[in-house]
XYZ file of C-alpha atoms in Angstrom:
689
model
C 16.230 20.217 11.420
C 17.476 23.791 11.507
C 14.710 26.284 12.060
C 14.707 29.642 10.320
C 15.765 31.191 13.592
C 19.088 29.329 13.377
C 20.061 30.671 9.959
C 21.885 34.012 9.700
C 20.143 37.030 8.235
C 22.386 38.456 5.524
C 20.539 41.595 4.440
C 20.470 45.065 5.852
C 17.129 46.219 7.254
C 15.463 49.447 8.288
C 15.245 50.315 11.962
C 12.215 52.501 11.466
C 9.130 51.714 13.509
C 5.728 52.379 11.953
C 2.159 52.139 13.153
C -1.098 51.887 11.296
C -1.867 55.527 11.986
C 1.461 56.818 10.634
C 1.541 58.060 7.040
C 5.237 58.852 6.946
C 7.124 57.300 4.047
C 10.127 55.072 4.686
C 13.271 57.237 4.488
C 15.230 56.960 1.255
C 18.349 55.902 3.141
C 16.497 52.946 4.616
C 15.089 51.965 1.226
C 18.574 51.872 -0.271
C 19.785 49.597 2.498
C 17.579 46.642 1.567
C 14.001 45.634 2.328
C 11.587 48.505 2.830
C 8.032 48.937 3.982
C 5.383 51.221 2.535
C 1.720 51.490 3.385
C -1.552 53.122 2.514
C -4.984 53.151 4.117
C -5.683 49.516 3.200
C -2.356 47.721 3.125
C 1.199 47.360 4.341
C 3.758 46.215 1.780
C 7.207 44.746 2.442
C 9.483 44.926 -0.613
C 12.671 42.860 -0.914
C 14.834 43.972 -3.851
C 16.455 41.561 -6.325
C 19.969 40.486 -5.478
C 22.567 38.061 -6.756
C 20.822 34.723 -7.207
C 17.463 35.984 -5.883
C 14.646 37.514 -7.936
C 13.221 39.819 -5.272
C 9.629 39.854 -4.089
C 6.978 41.790 -2.203
C 4.650 40.784 0.630
C 1.438 42.799 0.703
C -0.711 42.643 3.838
C -4.331 43.741 3.399
C -5.215 45.389 6.672
C -9.017 45.712 6.594
C -9.621 42.020 5.919
C -6.363 40.211 6.580
C -4.702 38.488 3.635
C -0.988 38.067 2.940
C -0.106 38.149 -0.761
C 3.369 37.427 -2.129
C 4.271 38.871 -5.512
C 7.309 38.618 -7.759
C 7.770 40.902 -10.736
C 4.312 42.341 -10.137
C 2.625 38.916 -10.345
C 0.931 37.121 -7.461
C 2.808 33.920 -6.642
C 1.159 32.987 -3.324
C -1.780 34.333 -1.313
C -3.458 33.316 1.901
C -7.144 32.500 1.874
C -9.600 35.278 2.513
C -13.244 35.494 3.511
C -14.600 33.307 6.263
C -11.792 30.749 5.867
C -9.027 33.149 6.799
C -5.307 32.780 6.190
C -4.375 32.613 9.876
C -6.729 30.123 11.526
C -6.920 28.703 15.052
C -9.173 26.465 17.096
C -10.337 27.807 20.433
C -12.946 26.122 22.607
C -13.587 23.519 19.940
C -14.546 26.035 17.237
C -12.479 27.503 14.412
C -11.583 31.182 14.532
C -9.477 33.453 12.319
C -7.461 36.641 12.341
C -9.604 39.364 10.814
C -7.975 42.794 10.493
C -4.690 44.474 11.305
C -4.949 46.738 14.345
C -1.309 47.780 14.425
C 2.043 47.069 12.853
C 5.705 47.923 13.125
C 8.881 47.489 11.075
C 11.888 47.246 13.339
C 15.207 45.385 13.288
C 14.285 43.661 10.045
C 10.990 42.256 11.303
C 7.505 43.290 10.179
C 5.178 42.795 13.126
C 1.401 42.617 12.655
C -1.150 42.805 15.456
C -4.626 41.595 14.498
C -8.104 41.221 15.836
C -9.805 37.836 15.595
C -13.304 36.406 15.454
C -12.914 35.380 19.109
C -13.866 38.109 21.600
C -10.939 39.150 23.750
C -8.411 37.201 21.654
C -5.801 38.735 19.343
C -3.047 37.389 17.111
C 0.509 38.495 16.400
C 2.383 37.675 13.188
C 6.065 38.274 12.440
C 7.465 38.416 8.905
C 11.258 38.310 8.668
C 12.620 38.738 5.127
C 15.705 37.311 3.467
C 16.714 37.652 -0.200
C 14.939 34.493 -1.409
C 12.494 33.697 1.431
C 10.774 35.041 4.479
C 10.032 33.557 7.865
C 6.392 33.742 8.907
C 5.578 33.028 12.529
C 2.375 33.755 14.337
C 0.693 33.095 17.649
C -2.573 33.716 19.477
C -2.712 36.055 22.447
C -5.326 35.235 25.069
C -7.903 32.476 24.824
C -7.051 28.784 24.726
C -5.996 27.939 21.173
C -5.039 24.292 20.703
C -4.490 24.276 16.912
C -2.946 26.825 14.564
C -2.970 26.841 10.798
C -2.207 28.628 7.562
C -4.637 28.485 4.657
C -3.784 29.429 1.073
C -5.708 30.004 -2.125
C -4.242 27.206 -4.245
C -4.765 28.967 -7.569
C -2.752 31.969 -6.400
C 0.414 29.865 -6.704
C -0.486 27.732 -9.727
C 0.095 24.015 -9.200
C 1.245 22.405 -5.914
C 3.758 19.606 -5.361
C 5.798 18.072 -2.543
C 4.206 16.558 0.595
C 5.281 12.935 -0.020
C 2.842 10.008 0.006
C -0.723 11.294 0.010
C -3.890 10.178 1.735
C -6.796 10.650 -0.695
C -10.418 9.492 -1.015
C -9.381 7.799 -4.259
C -7.170 5.225 -2.548
C -4.003 7.162 -1.831
C -1.294 6.460 -1.049
C -1.851 2.889 -2.257
C -3.557 3.256 -5.612
C -3.753 7.033 -6.036
C -1.242 9.893 -5.940
C -2.339 13.176 -7.523
C 0.239 15.006 -9.631
C 0.081 17.934 -9.228
C -1.448 17.730 -5.758
C -4.168 20.246 -6.605
C -5.357 17.963 -9.411
C -6.717 15.623 -6.739
C -8.136 15.716 -3.233
C -5.615 15.289 -0.418
C -6.444 15.098 3.278
C -4.182 13.652 5.946
C -5.149 14.422 9.548
C -2.228 12.420 10.983
C 0.591 13.981 8.963
C 3.631 13.864 11.218
C 6.941 12.317 12.272
C 5.294 9.073 13.465
C 3.335 8.520 10.249
C 3.966 5.278 8.368
C 3.704 7.291 5.157
C 6.846 9.014 3.883
C 5.906 12.674 4.345
C 7.677 15.961 4.962
C 6.207 19.382 5.791
C 7.414 20.942 2.531
C 5.348 21.999 -0.458
C 6.361 23.922 -3.562
C 4.479 25.419 -6.470
C 4.662 26.079 -10.188
C 4.934 29.799 -9.389
C 8.304 29.057 -7.727
C 7.207 29.528 -4.134
C 7.547 27.005 -1.360
C 6.240 26.407 2.161
C 8.252 24.678 4.888
C 6.536 24.259 8.256
C 8.942 23.972 11.167
C 7.230 21.642 13.617
C 7.579 18.360 15.432
C 3.820 18.164 15.986
C 1.184 16.207 14.095
C -0.403 18.208 11.291
C -3.752 18.133 9.518
C -2.979 18.780 5.856
C -5.753 19.315 3.324
C -5.059 20.244 -0.294
C -8.139 20.827 -2.438
C -10.085 18.765 0.081
C -13.557 18.145 -1.354
C -12.423 20.357 -4.267
C -12.504 23.501 -2.084
C -9.546 25.144 -3.831
C -7.687 25.629 -0.550
C -4.439 24.443 0.943
C -4.812 24.147 4.716
C -1.745 23.353 6.827
C -2.739 22.995 10.479
C -0.443 22.165 13.393
C -1.849 20.259 16.357
C -0.521 22.818 18.841
C -1.522 26.143 20.305
C 2.041 27.456 20.494
C 3.830 29.519 17.864
C 3.368 28.519 14.224
C 6.743 28.741 12.436
C 7.050 28.532 8.662
C 9.352 29.590 5.853
C 8.010 30.833 2.528
C 10.527 30.525 -0.309
C 10.325 32.865 -3.306
C 12.553 31.924 -6.209
C 12.910 32.207 -9.973
C 11.899 28.584 -10.683
C 10.812 25.471 -8.734
C 14.222 23.779 -8.906
C 15.707 26.720 -6.998
C 12.979 26.356 -4.369
C 13.961 22.698 -4.024
C 17.604 23.681 -3.570
C 16.664 26.280 -0.954
C 14.801 23.567 0.944
C 17.813 21.265 0.689
C 19.922 24.033 2.192
C 17.674 23.945 5.263
C 17.095 20.210 5.822
C 20.380 18.948 4.406
C 21.478 16.661 1.588
C 22.478 12.976 1.616
C 25.760 12.400 3.389
C 26.249 9.256 1.301
C 24.347 6.652 -0.656
C 23.252 3.746 1.492
C 22.948 1.507 -1.583
C 25.977 0.214 -3.467
C 26.639 0.399 -7.205
C 25.444 -3.196 -7.627
C 22.218 -2.458 -5.761
C 21.536 0.403 -8.176
C 22.470 -1.751 -11.190
C 20.450 -4.910 -10.425
C 17.075 -5.581 -8.808
C 16.444 -6.814 -5.298
C 14.117 -9.847 -5.320
C 11.850 -9.893 -2.276
C 9.397 -12.711 -1.535
C 6.417 -10.635 -0.363
C 4.240 -10.162 -3.452
C 5.238 -13.588 -4.730
C 3.930 -15.472 -1.675
C 2.732 -12.930 0.916
C 2.688 -14.826 4.240
C 2.190 -18.215 2.575
C 5.929 -18.786 2.267
C 8.217 -21.617 3.305
C 11.714 -22.895 2.687
C 10.884 -24.989 -0.389
C 8.940 -22.172 -2.042
C 11.667 -19.611 -1.497
C 14.346 -21.874 -2.923
C 12.209 -22.719 -5.966
C 11.601 -18.979 -6.492
C 15.313 -18.205 -6.416
C 16.207 -21.149 -8.642
C 13.752 -20.184 -11.397
C 14.960 -16.576 -11.442
C 18.509 -17.865 -11.657
C 17.727 -20.337 -14.419
C 15.857 -17.748 -16.480
C 18.884 -15.457 -16.381
C 17.083 -12.525 -14.798
C 19.702 -10.496 -12.902
C 19.379 -9.740 -9.213
C 21.739 -9.154 -6.311
C 19.709 -10.451 -3.342
C 16.942 -12.884 -2.432
C 15.118 -11.347 0.507
C 12.700 -13.361 2.658
C 9.822 -11.164 3.752
C 7.094 -11.539 6.387
C 6.202 -14.849 8.101
C 9.552 -16.490 8.669
C 9.470 -15.940 12.454
C 8.154 -18.326 15.072
C 6.150 -15.316 16.257
C 6.375 -11.606 15.499
C 9.248 -10.124 17.447
C 10.855 -13.413 18.463
C 13.546 -13.040 15.774
C 13.824 -16.811 15.475
C 12.893 -18.960 12.469
C 9.691 -21.000 12.510
C 11.134 -24.496 12.161
C 7.822 -25.876 10.875
C 8.108 -23.889 7.647
C 11.873 -23.355 7.630
C 13.320 -26.621 8.937
C 16.906 -25.790 7.961
C 17.268 -22.051 7.446
C 21.071 -22.233 7.328
C 21.006 -24.746 4.491
C 18.489 -22.532 2.659
C 20.791 -19.538 3.038
C 23.807 -21.528 1.866
C 21.978 -22.630 -1.277
C 20.883 -19.073 -2.080
C 24.457 -17.912 -1.691
C 25.625 -20.732 -3.987
C 23.386 -19.317 -6.734
C 25.291 -16.025 -6.473
C 22.765 -14.059 -4.411
C 23.016 -12.352 -1.062
C 20.387 -13.402 1.477
C 18.250 -11.006 3.496
C 15.233 -11.113 5.785
C 12.404 -8.816 6.848
C 12.413 -7.450 10.411
C 10.356 -5.040 12.491
C 10.585 -3.210 15.809
C 7.024 -4.313 16.620
C 6.958 -7.164 19.136
C 3.577 -8.867 19.389
C 2.084 -9.359 22.825
C 2.021 -13.153 22.419
C 5.699 -13.431 21.503
C 8.343 -14.699 23.902
C 10.396 -11.555 23.425
C 7.513 -9.290 24.437
C 7.542 -10.363 28.060
C 11.332 -10.133 28.211
C 11.381 -6.666 26.618
C 8.543 -5.388 28.817
C 10.158 -6.693 32.003
C 13.449 -4.962 31.128
C 11.883 -1.627 30.149
C 12.868 -2.011 26.501
C 9.530 -0.852 25.063
C 8.116 2.607 24.460
C 5.850 3.751 27.275
C 2.148 4.454 27.071
C 1.304 8.152 26.783
C -1.621 7.942 29.211
C 0.102 5.618 31.674
C 3.925 5.695 31.452
C 4.110 2.874 33.990
C 3.202 0.397 31.247
C 4.315 -0.206 27.653
C 2.207 1.350 24.928
C 0.537 -1.047 22.517
C -0.142 -0.450 18.840
C -2.280 -2.245 16.311
C -0.638 -3.138 13.023
C -1.404 -5.491 10.150
C -0.133 -8.521 12.064
C -1.690 -8.001 15.490
C -1.051 -5.956 18.633
C 2.457 -5.096 19.675
C 4.880 -3.018 21.664
C 7.684 -1.033 20.013
C 11.363 -1.306 20.885
C 12.438 1.986 22.507
C 15.475 3.110 20.527
C 16.097 6.007 22.915
C 16.960 3.408 25.571
C 20.592 2.364 24.889
C 20.083 -1.027 26.561
C 16.981 -1.723 24.462
C 18.781 -0.814 21.271
C 21.801 -2.953 22.196
C 19.531 -5.923 22.956
C 17.718 -5.595 19.626
C 20.964 -5.193 17.661
C 22.432 -8.255 19.376
C 19.413 -10.291 18.234
C 19.932 -9.131 14.641
C 23.644 -9.919 14.709
C 22.904 -13.383 16.062
C 20.622 -13.986 13.069
C 23.383 -12.844 10.742
C 26.034 -15.110 12.175
C 23.798 -18.151 12.615
C 22.071 -18.103 9.229
C 24.477 -16.139 6.971
C 22.035 -13.244 6.739
C 23.661 -10.410 4.791
C 21.146 -7.660 5.491
C 17.648 -6.630 6.474
C 14.478 -5.032 5.248
C 13.304 -2.881 8.167
C 9.523 -2.530 7.930
C 8.263 -0.603 10.911
C 7.513 2.683 12.544
C 10.031 3.879 15.101
C 7.419 5.744 17.117
C 3.651 5.895 17.519
C 1.579 8.817 18.723
C -0.077 6.636 21.367
C 3.357 6.337 22.966
C 5.351 8.769 25.094
C 8.818 9.864 23.948
C 11.598 9.320 26.442
C 12.580 12.334 28.491
C 14.528 14.762 26.331
C 13.248 13.302 23.052
C 10.587 14.350 20.580
C 8.699 12.419 17.900
C 11.087 13.334 15.118
C 14.080 12.174 17.169
C 12.903 8.592 16.698
C 13.332 8.966 12.948
C 16.966 9.833 13.629
C 17.361 6.941 16.071
C 15.805 4.525 13.586
C 18.130 5.746 10.863
C 21.138 5.241 13.126
C 20.001 1.703 13.883
C 19.417 0.793 10.245
C 22.691 2.351 9.152
C 24.582 -0.433 10.920
C 23.272 -2.971 8.442
C 23.065 -3.594 4.708
C 19.537 -2.659 3.647
C 20.092 -4.420 0.305
C 18.407 -1.782 -1.821
C 15.126 -2.153 0.082
C 15.961 1.036 1.892
C 13.883 2.215 4.794
C 10.827 4.406 5.270
C 12.528 7.156 7.241
C 11.233 10.702 6.830
C 10.534 14.158 8.334
C 12.716 17.194 7.897
C 16.362 16.383 8.472
C 16.088 12.703 7.481
C 17.194 13.733 3.993
C 20.767 13.639 5.272
C 20.717 9.885 5.876
C 21.095 8.915 2.208
C 18.823 5.889 2.476
C 16.938 4.380 -0.404
C 13.276 5.259 0.150
C 10.762 2.624 -0.846
C 7.106 3.394 -1.319
C 4.131 2.111 0.604
C 2.469 -0.997 -0.889
C 0.748 -0.528 -4.232
C -2.038 -2.432 -5.923
C -1.502 -4.522 -9.021
C -3.426 -2.471 -11.574
C -2.666 0.376 -13.942
C -3.815 2.925 -11.353
C -1.122 1.785 -8.940
C 1.569 1.897 -11.614
C 0.613 5.501 -12.356
C 0.492 6.283 -8.626
C 3.964 4.809 -8.129
C 5.412 7.160 -10.736
C 3.793 10.268 -9.227
C 4.786 9.123 -5.742
C 8.424 8.731 -6.710
C 8.363 12.271 -8.099
C 6.815 13.526 -4.850
C 9.274 11.710 -2.556
C 12.283 12.563 -4.691
C 11.470 16.270 -4.684
C 11.103 16.580 -0.911
C 14.753 15.620 -0.635
C 15.088 11.829 -0.970
C 16.834 11.211 -4.326
C 17.336 7.437 -4.042
C 13.793 6.327 -4.808
C 12.172 3.149 -6.058
C 8.573 2.127 -6.625
C 6.858 -0.509 -4.572
C 7.720 -4.007 -5.780
C 7.378 -4.230 -9.562
C 3.804 -5.338 -10.250
C 2.460 -4.243 -6.849
C 2.105 -5.927 -3.460
C -1.201 -4.924 -1.886
C -2.812 -8.357 -1.771
C -4.816 -7.827 -4.939
C -5.066 -10.367 -7.782
C -1.715 -10.951 -9.458
C -0.770 -8.343 -12.074
C -1.587 -9.045 -15.682
C 1.212 -9.733 -18.100
C 0.970 -6.195 -19.506
C 1.042 -4.481 -16.116
C 4.027 -6.539 -14.963
C 6.042 -5.818 -18.112
C 5.172 -2.127 -18.261
C 5.985 -1.714 -14.555
C 9.394 -3.328 -15.061
C 10.030 -1.074 -18.049
C 9.110 2.030 -16.046
C 11.286 0.946 -13.105
C 14.215 0.376 -15.460
C 14.300 4.156 -15.996
C 14.308 4.967 -12.274
C 17.222 4.987 -9.817
C 16.569 1.462 -8.453
C 14.495 -1.621 -9.267
C 12.647 -3.419 -6.452
C 11.156 -6.727 -7.596
C 9.017 -9.532 -6.241
C 6.423 -10.978 -8.637
C 8.337 -13.421 -10.836
C 7.730 -13.272 -14.592
C 8.280 -17.030 -14.542
C 5.011 -17.407 -12.608
C 3.441 -16.303 -9.364
C 0.472 -16.958 -7.101
C -2.868 -15.174 -6.851
C -3.294 -14.423 -3.176
C -7.041 -13.845 -3.637
C -7.670 -17.358 -5.000
C -4.671 -19.338 -3.829
C -4.128 -20.520 -7.391
C -0.904 -20.324 -9.410
C -0.615 -17.736 -12.189
C 1.444 -18.540 -15.277
C 3.076 -16.006 -17.574
C 4.380 -16.783 -21.046
C 7.920 -16.685 -22.396
C 7.432 -13.152 -23.705
C 6.816 -11.969 -20.142
C 10.144 -13.446 -19.048
C 11.945 -11.997 -22.069
C 10.505 -8.497 -21.758
C 11.124 -8.388 -17.994
C 14.713 -9.549 -18.555
C 15.145 -6.885 -21.247
C 14.056 -4.195 -18.777
C 16.447 -5.407 -16.084
C 19.328 -5.591 -18.536
C 18.591 -2.095 -19.874
C 18.669 -0.788 -16.312
C 22.003 -2.521 -15.803
C 23.477 -0.901 -18.915
C 22.255 2.457 -17.638
C 23.924 1.902 -14.247
C 27.101 3.933 -14.991
C 24.937 6.942 -15.871
C 22.731 6.399 -12.802
C 25.771 6.070 -10.558
C 27.050 9.410 -11.860
C 23.721 10.903 -10.740
C 24.042 9.233 -7.339
C 27.421 10.892 -6.813
C 25.994 14.198 -8.003
C 23.128 13.889 -5.493
C 25.545 13.248 -2.655
C 27.485 16.351 -3.690
C 24.505 18.666 -4.264
C 21.296 17.086 -2.929
C 19.683 17.301 -6.378
C 17.043 14.661 -7.152
C 17.782 11.972 -9.730
C 14.204 11.240 -10.798
C 12.444 14.574 -11.183
C 9.593 16.323 -12.987
C 10.212 17.802 -16.425
C 9.725 21.347 -15.161
C 12.770 21.151 -12.886
C 14.946 21.140 -16.008
C 12.556 23.004 -18.325
C 10.764 25.605 -16.180
C 9.739 27.763 -19.147
C 7.705 24.989 -20.825
C 4.204 25.409 -19.397
C 3.112 21.940 -20.530
C 5.808 20.361 -18.335
C 3.984 21.319 -15.109
C 1.091 18.896 -15.612
C 2.813 15.925 -17.275
C 2.305 12.994 -14.880
C 3.552 10.065 -16.965
C 7.036 11.258 -17.936
C 10.079 12.268 -15.918
C 13.729 13.189 -16.157
C 16.294 10.662 -14.953
C 19.175 13.000 -14.282
C 19.721 15.851 -16.732
C 19.923 13.793 -19.938
C 17.275 11.043 -19.984
C 13.579 11.714 -20.481
C 11.559 8.616 -19.610
C 8.138 8.173 -21.207
C 7.174 4.514 -20.662
C 3.676 3.219 -21.253
C 1.695 3.338 -17.982
C -1.692 2.206 -19.272
C -3.188 -0.355 -21.627
C -2.779 0.011 -25.362
C 0.116 0.274 -27.792
C 0.339 4.037 -28.414
C 0.842 7.101 -26.264
C 1.451 10.837 -26.642
C 4.923 12.047 -25.669
C 5.748 15.644 -24.752
C 9.330 16.731 -25.405
C 10.368 20.091 -23.890
C 12.578 22.690 -25.495
C 15.785 21.143 -26.786
C 17.315 18.668 -29.176
C 16.266 15.114 -28.356
C 17.582 11.734 -29.523
C 14.895 9.039 -29.749
C 16.746 5.918 -28.582
C 14.177 3.556 -30.111
C 14.019 5.112 -33.574
C 17.490 6.614 -33.810
C 16.147 10.017 -34.856
C 16.684 13.555 -33.600
C 13.650 15.646 -32.630
C 13.492 19.352 -31.841
C 11.259 20.403 -28.953
C 8.991 21.647 -27.651
C 6.720 19.210 -29.406
C 4.081 16.608 -28.591
C 4.464 13.338 -30.466
C 0.901 12.129 -31.016
C 0.183 8.419 -31.127
C 3.781 7.318 -30.574
C 3.883 3.557 -31.208
C 4.641 1.525 -28.071
C 4.410 -2.217 -28.697
C 5.204 -4.388 -25.692
C 8.909 -4.548 -26.538
C 9.364 -0.749 -26.669
C 10.116 1.587 -23.757
C 10.079 5.189 -24.997
C 13.115 7.151 -23.843
C 14.771 10.270 -25.197
C 18.160 11.857 -24.546
C 18.785 15.600 -24.349
C 21.808 15.874 -26.644
C 23.125 18.980 -24.874
C 22.868 17.628 -21.328
C 25.721 16.242 -19.228
C 25.892 12.454 -19.529
C 24.107 12.339 -22.891
C 26.752 10.183 -24.572
C 26.772 7.678 -21.689
C 22.988 7.440 -21.742
C 22.804 6.923 -25.506
C 25.360 4.103 -25.368
C 23.276 2.395 -22.669
C 19.855 2.795 -24.264
C 20.433 2.359 -28.009
């Protein structure tokens, strides 16, 4: 990831130096050159004028009780917290302290420097604000004392609604069954937010007021957004060094997104092929969980084939190995894995399997890997491998920074491919854990890059990979969500989560497996159909639970669905396939620009206030507005923003902005609307009519 320090400053700045005691105005010549600073007895204000493509903004620093307020056009668009919380917070000696008042400041060489007192005796803080036309760098550090954590805190309401972050940890079951949209509508608190997290997260947040925050760190963060409904956004880095952040100030949220993309990068390519966008991947996990064997997998594939439900791959998930990390088939449950693969191929599918970099302590490969130094080392005792607990036991992690370890692991995968006609893999793992020590010369985030390089050697079959942290956006992988439940709440969460992941720079998104996969009772007929319909209007479809029948993991009993379930599911898959040419156009556009494919309404319609809180509709590219049913019942309200919309189900034209009350949604209807003036409208209408 490029830090703000690596990007060129392109605006002229004043060389004047000012102190709190000076009342001299900034010279007119300096003001004409670009940013300028003025002050009075209670504040220091940095003004950045409008320029081509940038709206201009001001940063006002209250000096008596430190707050930093960003305004645009005379309106507050972001403000740090005040009072006893404090905008610049640090932990020293186990207690939280804050910067209190400005004791001195200077404006020199394009940098506004602030010196502050703090609530800790003998400890001060220094903050640097470096402006650019559409953003400013904010860095700050503590002088004296023994700070071990630094943070910024904001008044959430000052910026309107908040978005970004990625998958959220919440008291309501997030990220599995809950994902607030906007973030401030819920209660988010993740104290292990970082490069080693299993959740897909990035240190980027943006707001309805068209501001954004990007924290430049490799450290673990504690992120709390409206935690316990406190109205605050607290972004704390687990380090006592310098806190580096960029605050974007733009005309609308889509421009903030594009500014962020300019920093972290855009996809270099699409990892998934056209076919993998056009047809679903069928993975065995939610169908069988770990109670899978050769006969069951073949029966699963055969029924999908016979029912004419399209799909490009049958992927065998967890519990095919003789032991976790051995990378050999368990011959008790898979007596002839090559014959199984051959039969799947004969049906017209590719064949894939689930793999992980976790090697359980009781596996044969663990001892071999440990003896050869192929595992990540323990942070407390680098002489031994670190061990991690995961959902299938206790394991070591293959050290991808060790070339020999990586080569050994890749050789094992290639042997599986050649022996059993395996076409690709679902990588389901973390590449690093915070109990482990990075190799010399590496940091936590480097293991995301190393994991991406490993996975990029293989076909991921549309299952993608859970790579993340700033800079991973360039990989172009499909990003799949964390497991979801099987109820309506999880369907709603999957939609909001796709919007969150897509708008932190990962455009090739899919929900968790259609119908959910969290070990809950099998989805009802209605949930399964509605989930498939929703996924049909997303970039990719990721499937598992078969509409021809599944198993209830909580009871061990089979679950039957009726013919309508099969028909409606097939309809959704076929509609997605017809839409594939339009989706593929968006894929190519994303590779060229970094723009998200699935995105919130307000990205395309920033002037429609209602668009900022809609959590059950989205834009698929610039032309298609998706409004599927995400809850029980047969009606829903649909908001259409400003424009001229074609209702693909009714064949009528509707002028927005308007809310369609009680829109009829029987089980065979998936509401979708096409913006008649948008690029790709004709292609979308042909696909969806």
